[in-house]
Tab-separated table of C-alpha atoms in Angstrom:
chain	number	residue	atom	x	y	z
A	40	MET	CA	11.183	-9.757	-4.450
A	41	ALA	CA	10.137	-6.420	-3.302
A	42	PRO	CA	11.535	-3.439	-5.440
A	43	HIS	CA	14.865	-1.922	-3.874
A	44	VAL	CA	15.377	1.999	-4.508
A	45	PRO	CA	19.263	2.921	-4.805
A	46	ARG	CA	20.448	5.233	-2.201
A	47	SER	CA	21.128	8.971	-3.240
A	48	LYS	CA	21.918	11.961	-1.055
A	49	ASN	CA	18.587	13.633	-1.823
A	50	PRO	CA	16.241	14.203	1.006
A	51	GLY	CA	13.527	12.071	-0.798
A	52	ASP	CA	15.258	8.809	-0.032
A	53	HIS	CA	12.933	6.005	1.185
A	54	PHE	CA	13.087	4.916	4.859
A	55	ARG	CA	16.571	3.390	5.333
A	56	ASP	CA	17.504	0.004	5.915
A	57	GLY	CA	13.655	-1.173	5.726
A	58	VAL	CA	12.826	0.362	9.236
A	59	ALA	CA	9.313	1.097	9.217
A	60	PRO	CA	7.958	4.559	9.801
A	61	GLU	CA	6.129	5.326	13.260
A	62	LEU	CA	2.513	4.044	12.583
A	63	PRO	CA	-0.272	5.515	14.641
A	64	GLN	CA	-1.779	2.898	17.174
A	65	ALA	CA	-4.640	4.614	18.914
A	66	GLY	CA	-8.379	3.516	17.428
A	67	SER	CA	-6.617	1.113	14.930
A	68	PRO	CA	-8.435	-1.966	14.491
A	69	ARG	CA	-6.869	-5.322	15.379
A	70	ARG	CA	-7.551	-7.157	12.065
A	71	ILE	CA	-8.401	-5.758	8.599
A	72	GLY	CA	-10.170	-7.240	5.440
A	73	TRP	CA	-10.918	-6.225	1.788
A	74	ALA	CA	-13.575	-3.632	2.910
A	75	ASP	CA	-10.912	-1.860	4.721
A	76	VAL	CA	-8.664	-1.864	1.703
A	77	GLU	CA	-11.572	-0.539	-0.667
A	78	HIS	CA	-12.084	2.242	2.081
A	79	VAL	CA	-8.578	3.393	1.676
A	80	ARG	CA	-8.917	3.328	-2.190
A	81	ALA	CA	-12.030	5.161	-2.012
A	82	SER	CA	-10.150	7.849	0.315
A	83	THR	CA	-7.435	8.225	-2.386
A	84	ARG	CA	-10.119	8.830	-5.059
A	85	ALA	CA	-12.199	11.377	-3.093
A	86	MET	CA	-8.944	13.058	-2.066
A	87	VAL	CA	-7.624	13.373	-5.948
A	88	LEU	CA	-11.030	14.694	-6.855
A	89	SER	CA	-11.127	17.306	-4.139
A	90	ASP	CA	-7.446	18.410	-4.985
A	91	ASN	CA	-8.328	18.787	-8.526
A	92	VAL	CA	-11.417	20.789	-7.943
A	93	PHE	CA	-10.492	22.846	-4.888
A	94	GLY	CA	-6.670	22.606	-4.472
A	95	GLY	CA	-4.873	24.403	-1.726
A	96	ALA	CA	-3.677	23.879	1.821
A	97	PRO	CA	-7.073	22.761	3.211
A	98	SER	CA	-7.572	19.910	0.900
A	99	HIS	CA	-3.929	18.749	1.605
A	100	GLN	CA	-4.613	18.744	5.435
A	101	ILE	CA	-7.917	16.822	5.185
A	102	ALA	CA	-5.789	14.241	3.075
A	103	ALA	CA	-3.083	14.223	5.753
A	104	ASP	CA	-5.461	13.507	8.256
A	105	ARG	CA	-7.006	10.766	6.345
A	106	LEU	CA	-3.509	9.176	5.422
A	107	THR	CA	-2.829	9.128	9.426
A	108	TRP	CA	-6.087	6.865	9.674
A	109	ALA	CA	-5.023	4.811	6.928
A	110	THR	CA	-1.531	3.914	7.902
A	111	GLY	CA	-2.873	2.830	11.298
A	112	LEU	CA	-4.415	-0.192	9.464
A	113	LEU	CA	-0.986	-1.399	8.649
A	114	ARG	CA	-0.484	-2.469	12.169
A	115	ALA	CA	-3.441	-4.836	11.913
A	116	ALA	CA	-3.360	-8.518	11.284
A	117	ALA	CA	-4.584	-9.671	8.028
A	118	ALA	CA	-4.665	-12.313	5.334
A	119	ASP	CA	-1.362	-12.210	3.008
A	120	GLU	CA	-3.178	-10.821	0.039
A	121	VAL	CA	-5.266	-8.247	2.053
A	122	ARG	CA	-2.041	-7.025	3.752
A	123	ARG	CA	-0.286	-6.594	0.591
A	124	SER	CA	-3.130	-4.575	-1.112
A	125	ALA	CA	-3.449	-2.614	1.995
A	126	PHE	CA	0.179	-1.554	1.978
A	127	GLU	CA	-0.189	-0.702	-1.868
A	128	ALA	CA	-3.494	1.369	-1.088
A	129	VAL	CA	-1.948	3.230	1.721
A	130	GLY	CA	1.267	4.048	-0.526
A	131	GLU	CA	-1.022	5.195	-3.365
A	132	LEU	CA	-2.700	7.414	-0.788
A	133	SER	CA	0.546	8.629	0.543
A	134	GLY	CA	1.856	9.481	-2.874
A	135	ALA	CA	-1.283	11.553	-3.645
A	136	VAL	CA	-0.789	13.346	-0.276
A	137	ALA	CA	2.875	14.125	-1.114
A	138	PHE	CA	1.921	15.560	-4.552
A	139	SER	CA	-0.612	17.876	-2.837
A	140	ALA	CA	1.914	18.832	-0.178
A	141	PHE	CA	4.190	19.582	-3.152
A	142	ASP	CA	1.666	21.657	-4.682
A	143	VAL	CA	1.337	23.866	-1.883
A	144	ALA	CA	5.146	24.354	-1.488
A	145	ASP	CA	5.325	22.160	1.715
A	146	HIS	CA	8.360	20.445	0.488
A	147	SER	CA	9.538	18.870	3.643
A	148	ALA	CA	6.143	17.109	4.077
A	149	ALA	CA	6.153	15.931	0.386
A	150	ASP	CA	9.489	14.355	0.956
A	151	HIS	CA	8.146	12.565	4.196
A	152	TYR	CA	4.938	11.351	2.297
A	153	PHE	CA	7.042	10.153	-0.642
A	154	GLN	CA	9.388	8.288	1.628
A	155	LEU	CA	6.353	6.634	3.198
A	156	ALA	CA	4.897	5.792	-0.241
A	157	LEU	CA	8.171	4.176	-1.338
A	158	TRP	CA	8.434	2.170	1.951
A	159	CYS	CA	4.871	0.899	1.279
A	160	ALA	CA	5.940	0.038	-2.261
A	161	ASP	CA	9.044	-2.026	-0.823
A	162	GLU	CA	6.671	-3.741	1.692
A	163	CYS	CA	4.265	-4.966	-0.853
A	164	GLY	CA	6.433	-5.410	-3.823
A	165	SER	CA	4.504	-3.084	-6.122
A	166	TRP	CA	6.744	-1.969	-9.000
A	167	ALA	CA	3.868	0.171	-10.123
A	168	LEU	CA	3.770	2.358	-6.950
A	169	ARG	CA	7.380	2.584	-6.871
A	170	ALA	CA	7.683	3.755	-10.381
A	171	ASN	CA	4.862	6.288	-9.902
A	172	THR	CA	6.222	7.667	-6.566
A	173	LEU	CA	9.810	8.209	-7.996
A	174	ALA	CA	8.130	9.823	-11.125
A	175	ASP	CA	6.611	12.419	-8.836
A	176	MET	CA	9.846	12.923	-7.041
A	177	ALA	CA	11.437	13.697	-10.389
A	178	ARG	CA	9.020	16.156	-11.174
A	179	LYS	CA	9.408	17.858	-7.719
A	180	ALA	CA	13.291	17.648	-7.903
A	181	ALA	CA	12.988	19.346	-11.307
A	182	HIS	CA	10.850	22.034	-10.204
A	183	LEU	CA	13.107	22.999	-7.572
A	184	GLY	CA	16.015	23.111	-10.014
A	185	ALA	CA	17.818	19.873	-9.007
A	186	ILE	CA	18.098	18.256	-12.412
A	187	ASP	CA	20.733	15.635	-11.804
A	188	ASP	CA	18.470	14.318	-8.892
A	189	ALA	CA	15.400	14.516	-11.060
A	190	LEU	CA	17.220	12.381	-13.566
A	191	SER	CA	18.393	9.832	-10.987
A	192	PHE	CA	14.797	9.575	-9.648
A	193	ILE	CA	13.283	9.125	-13.164
A	194	GLU	CA	15.969	6.520	-14.093
A	195	PHE	CA	15.476	4.662	-10.819
A	196	ALA	CA	11.735	4.661	-11.793
A	197	GLN	CA	12.454	2.728	-15.152
A	198	VAL	CA	14.131	0.098	-13.346
A	199	ARG	CA	12.081	-3.077	-14.346
A	200	SER	CA	9.669	-1.008	-16.583
A	201	ASP	CA	8.356	-4.114	-17.963
A	202	ARG	CA	6.667	-4.614	-14.580
A	203	VAL	CA	4.550	-1.538	-15.247
A	204	SER	CA	1.772	-0.619	-17.844
A	205	ALA	CA	2.556	0.818	-21.085
A	206	THR	CA	0.813	4.088	-19.897
A	207	ALA	CA	3.257	4.216	-17.020
A	208	ARG	CA	6.216	3.633	-19.091
A	209	ALA	CA	5.069	6.473	-21.772
A	210	MET	CA	4.724	8.772	-18.732
A	211	MET	CA	8.154	7.976	-17.521
A	212	CYS	CA	9.765	8.438	-20.803
A	213	GLY	CA	7.953	11.803	-21.365
A	214	ILE	CA	9.587	13.031	-17.963
A	215	ARG	CA	12.852	11.768	-18.803
A	216	ALA	CA	12.891	13.214	-22.442
A	217	ARG	CA	12.421	16.542	-20.842
A	218	LEU	CA	15.187	16.263	-18.420
A	219	LEU	CA	17.404	15.177	-21.114
A	220	ALA	CA	16.332	18.205	-23.413
A	221	VAL	CA	17.017	20.793	-20.479
A	222	THR	CA	20.513	19.675	-19.907
A	223	GLY	CA	21.219	19.858	-23.752
A	224	ARG	CA	21.000	16.114	-24.478
A	225	HIS	CA	18.761	16.769	-27.420
A	226	ALA	CA	19.100	13.763	-29.576
A	227	GLU	CA	18.646	11.439	-26.816
A	228	ALA	CA	15.594	13.614	-25.861
A	229	GLU	CA	14.346	12.943	-29.186
A	230	ASP	CA	14.972	9.207	-28.789
A	231	GLU	CA	13.185	9.140	-25.571
A	232	VAL	CA	10.123	10.864	-27.172
A	233	ARG	CA	9.656	8.152	-29.786
A	234	ARG	CA	9.995	5.690	-27.087
A	235	ALA	CA	7.228	7.553	-25.265
A	236	ASP	CA	5.041	7.537	-28.391
A	237	GLN	CA	5.592	3.730	-29.032
A	238	HIS	CA	4.613	3.139	-25.478
A	239	PHE	CA	1.586	5.234	-25.372
A	240	ALA	CA	0.479	3.691	-28.567
A	241	GLU	CA	0.499	0.291	-26.777
A	242	ARG	CA	-1.435	1.355	-23.740
A	243	GLU	CA	-4.680	-0.194	-22.486
A	244	PRO	CA	-6.169	2.420	-20.506
A	245	GLY	CA	-8.805	0.061	-18.817
A	246	SER	CA	-6.113	-1.700	-17.489
A	247	ASP	CA	-4.397	1.108	-15.424
A	248	PRO	CA	-4.793	2.073	-11.804
A	249	ALA	CA	-6.963	4.976	-11.128
A	250	TRP	CA	-4.398	7.335	-10.111
A	251	LEU	CA	-2.819	6.866	-13.617
A	252	SER	CA	-5.896	8.055	-15.388
A	253	TYR	CA	-4.829	11.598	-15.623
A	254	TYR	CA	-2.213	10.596	-18.279
A	255	ASP	CA	-4.401	10.766	-21.438
A	256	GLU	CA	-3.749	11.917	-24.937
A	257	ALA	CA	-3.618	15.652	-23.842
A	258	ASP	CA	-1.182	15.158	-20.963
A	259	HIS	CA	1.012	12.943	-23.372
A	260	ASP	CA	1.065	15.449	-26.074
A	261	GLY	CA	1.821	18.206	-23.316
A	262	SER	CA	4.628	16.258	-21.831
A	263	VAL	CA	6.525	15.496	-25.046
A	264	GLY	CA	5.731	18.875	-26.397
A	265	ARG	CA	7.528	20.385	-23.419
A	266	ALA	CA	10.217	17.855	-23.842
A	267	LEU	CA	10.713	18.891	-27.508
A	268	THR	CA	10.406	22.852	-26.773
A	269	PRO	CA	14.217	23.073	-25.969
A	270	VAL	CA	15.322	21.364	-29.133
A	271	ALA	CA	12.884	23.514	-31.190
A	272	LEU	CA	14.485	26.611	-29.681
A	273	GLU	CA	17.992	25.372	-30.207
A	274	ARG	CA	17.343	24.389	-33.909
A	275	LYS	CA	14.995	27.542	-34.448
A	276	ARG	CA	12.334	24.925	-35.826
A	277	PRO	CA	9.114	25.420	-33.991
A	278	GLU	CA	7.377	22.831	-35.770
A	279	ILE	CA	9.343	20.271	-33.989
A	280	ALA	CA	7.323	20.994	-30.748
A	281	ALA	CA	4.296	23.281	-31.685
A	282	PRO	CA	1.892	20.783	-33.157
A	283	ARG	CA	2.127	18.516	-29.789
A	284	LEU	CA	1.682	21.506	-27.747
A	285	GLU	CA	-1.204	22.756	-29.891
A	286	ALA	CA	-2.809	19.247	-29.752
A	287	ALA	CA	-2.335	19.314	-25.882
A	288	ILE	CA	-4.334	22.428	-25.769
């Protein structure tokens, strides 16, 4: 069964009622195979590398143009497994493009591309893509000060967390811990940090998708260190958070 995202009033909602977005037709192939799926995956890797090295609006625009090409593949005929993988690959690319749009403060574009990624997750039944997209939407909402929406997104992301990797579970717990902490729910935040640490200890990096490779020891310590910072400040005990932040640095 394909994952379903509960409705919210946030503009980041996925495409309503399962209705597909408008997909480009001009120049799209009639049938696709594994080579086309790998081409989309390679485009995602290249886009993430370029964005990490150069950043900025030019990188985002190039990636958005590549996504237009990739979504055109979804109209083509394909074997069932190829079609499922194509939707997942296009969704991963759309999620990466969405985050690059968020990075350059094009929030309406980010919402659109997040919606596309969630639609792709629904179409191919990818819980991993769904969870990662909602986690990024939570980051965006938190950055804009919409903490309640951010909590909703990350808690939606954690639905059926048994279907995602231990690394993804650790990442999501870290985000939720920080959101709990900034709303003053410090004891719950500490519990969530403990869960994040447990999941991180169980991770197998070799089995993680390429787009999750950023979540290493430094990122984990930075994430939970930031989550513990409000707790440390409230209790006037810097040692609660400082060692994690120092380890991340």
